[in-house]
Amino acid sequence: MSDGKSIKREIISLIAILILFLLIFQVLIPNISGVPTPFTVVTSGSMRPTLEPGDFIIVVGCDPYQLKEGDIIVFRVPWSENMIVHRIIKVERGPDGPIFYTKGDNNLIADPGYRKPSDIYGKVLTDEKGNVVFRVPWIGYFLEVLQILPVKLALAGLIVGYLIYDYSKELRLRSDEPQGDS
């Protein structure tokens, strides 16, 4: 009977950790940051030397009317599936609000066209001098690999396999214990 209680306790602990993890990363952090997905991965070298490909960065929500030249923003464009992380090089006032011209620090020319407030996803978290506050090099590559379905399945299989191995080891140890007389 204690075997069943031990397994139930481990499963409940695992579920509690999973729920806590989901609450932190799906509710708490997005509410604090102001964007649904506050973390992003830099996918190109267009922002070198400020940001490198594979950098893992924090994106925060922003009021487009408060953005200024020099801010690093994350935005959508019709010609790319990926979010773009570039610096604002010029802000103009249009009839429907601000218009932002952007450019990667490592690019020779500005991005084609302009960004509207509706294109902007968020702003890269920087200090008052414009330095990126949170940047973890290379971890983005690891996180990108974790998004591939076969990798997810392999990891799930490893976790389940380990749990089965651990449980069977515990059962073997208990079956080897001498049984007391009743």
XYZ file of C-alpha atoms in Angstrom:
182
model
C 0.000 0.000 0.000
C 2.874 2.377 0.690
C 4.059 1.835 -2.911
C 0.795 3.239 -4.217
C 0.961 6.202 -1.853
C 4.551 6.905 -2.894
C 3.626 6.881 -6.593
C 0.581 9.077 -5.993
C 2.721 11.510 -4.018
C 5.307 11.687 -6.825
C 2.625 12.181 -9.482
C 0.891 14.888 -7.438
C 4.256 16.617 -6.871
C 5.025 16.474 -10.587
C 1.592 17.883 -11.485
C 1.974 20.644 -8.876
C 5.372 21.624 -10.300
C 3.940 21.628 -13.832
C 0.986 23.802 -12.767
C 3.319 26.203 -10.944
C 5.589 26.379 -13.992
C 2.607 27.099 -16.270
C 1.239 29.744 -13.917
C 4.582 31.522 -13.768
C 5.343 31.398 -17.499
C 1.815 31.643 -18.928
C 0.143 34.018 -16.462
C 2.480 35.843 -14.086
C 5.350 36.815 -16.402
C 3.075 37.847 -19.323
C 1.001 40.007 -16.956
C 4.114 41.673 -15.557
C 5.747 42.170 -18.965
C 2.633 43.332 -20.791
C 3.050 40.929 -23.747
C 1.774 37.354 -24.212
C 5.259 35.965 -24.890
C 7.840 38.087 -23.066
C 10.859 36.142 -24.242
C 12.217 36.023 -27.755
C 15.223 34.698 -29.570
C 17.326 36.826 -31.893
C 17.387 34.976 -35.213
C 19.794 37.020 -37.334
C 22.983 39.052 -37.102
C 21.288 42.307 -38.105
C 21.643 43.787 -34.588
C 25.320 42.952 -34.062
C 27.168 43.887 -31.884
C 24.241 44.799 -29.584
C 22.506 41.443 -30.031
C 23.830 38.209 -31.509
C 21.961 35.350 -33.187
C 20.774 32.907 -30.526
C 20.518 35.580 -27.814
C 17.549 35.075 -25.501
C 16.012 38.463 -24.583
C 13.077 39.927 -22.647
C 10.397 41.881 -24.491
C 8.068 44.197 -22.574
C 4.844 45.827 -23.599
C 5.065 49.470 -24.545
C 2.949 52.447 -25.494
C 3.894 53.188 -29.116
C 3.301 56.892 -28.461
C 6.145 56.822 -25.912
C 8.712 55.176 -28.215
C 11.652 57.251 -29.400
C 14.706 57.068 -31.619
C 17.218 54.579 -30.289
C 14.648 52.224 -28.748
C 14.983 48.585 -29.771
C 11.590 47.206 -30.724
C 10.150 43.858 -31.725
C 7.681 44.004 -34.590
C 5.918 42.039 -37.294
C 6.358 42.581 -41.024
C 4.439 40.943 -43.861
C 7.560 39.519 -45.500
C 8.777 37.456 -42.525
C 7.314 34.748 -40.306
C 9.702 35.756 -37.528
C 9.423 38.797 -35.334
C 12.030 41.418 -36.211
C 14.240 42.986 -33.526
C 15.571 46.342 -34.783
C 16.279 49.843 -33.549
C 14.069 52.865 -34.218
C 16.110 55.336 -36.273
C 13.395 57.924 -36.912
C 9.918 58.746 -35.612
C 7.448 60.859 -37.566
C 3.925 61.896 -36.720
C 1.404 60.662 -39.253
C -2.321 61.363 -39.499
C -3.105 58.121 -37.636
C -0.318 58.292 -35.049
C 3.420 57.752 -34.983
C 5.317 56.179 -37.860
C 8.557 54.363 -37.040
C 11.514 53.820 -39.340
C 13.773 50.992 -38.246
C 17.163 49.515 -39.012
C 19.331 46.731 -37.684
C 22.538 48.066 -36.091
C 24.583 45.852 -38.438
C 22.604 46.712 -41.590
C 23.818 49.331 -44.041
C 20.360 50.508 -45.034
C 17.082 51.069 -43.197
C 14.282 48.526 -43.310
C 11.869 48.995 -46.211
C 8.791 51.048 -45.391
C 7.778 52.020 -41.903
C 6.163 50.472 -38.842
C 2.764 51.508 -37.490
C 1.775 51.144 -33.824
C -0.239 48.021 -34.736
C 2.941 46.350 -36.096
C 4.791 46.674 -32.798
C 4.801 43.701 -30.460
C 6.950 45.202 -27.726
C 10.206 46.799 -26.725
C 13.453 45.091 -25.735
C 14.145 45.701 -22.056
C 16.976 48.257 -21.848
C 18.425 50.556 -19.197
C 18.419 54.376 -19.357
C 21.580 54.308 -21.520
C 19.977 51.969 -24.061
C 21.953 48.880 -23.031
C 20.060 45.594 -23.191
C 19.244 44.596 -19.601
C 18.683 40.877 -20.067
C 20.483 38.910 -22.750
C 21.501 35.285 -22.436
C 23.848 34.299 -25.279
C 23.335 31.004 -27.129
C 20.380 29.738 -25.076
C 18.074 30.708 -27.911
C 19.521 27.958 -30.098
C 18.761 25.392 -27.394
C 15.197 26.720 -26.994
C 14.637 26.646 -30.759
C 15.611 22.962 -30.830
C 13.135 22.258 -28.021
C 10.304 23.520 -30.272
C 10.783 20.649 -32.756
C 8.146 17.934 -32.276
C 10.505 14.915 -32.432
C 12.712 16.556 -29.790
C 9.683 17.170 -27.549
C 8.595 13.546 -27.964
C 12.105 12.282 -27.235
C 12.307 14.386 -24.061
C 8.862 13.200 -22.918
C 9.965 9.623 -23.600
C 13.148 10.113 -21.579
C 11.196 11.535 -18.643
C 8.629 8.716 -18.703
C 11.411 6.154 -19.130
C 13.288 7.577 -16.154
C 10.151 7.538 -13.981
C 9.478 3.898 -14.918
C 13.112 2.967 -14.264
C 13.111 4.780 -10.914
C 9.849 3.148 -9.850
C 10.994 -0.334 -10.898
C 14.275 0.155 -9.020
C 12.312 1.104 -5.899
C 10.093 -1.975 -6.286
C 13.158 -4.224 -6.639
C 14.706 -2.765 -3.497
C 11.502 -3.297 -1.537
C 11.088 -6.867 -2.800
C 14.659 -7.633 -1.677
C 13.925 -6.421 1.880
C 13.430 -9.224 4.386
C 9.801 -9.694 5.300
C 9.021 -9.645 9.017
C 7.019 -12.410 10.713
C 3.419 -11.623 11.452
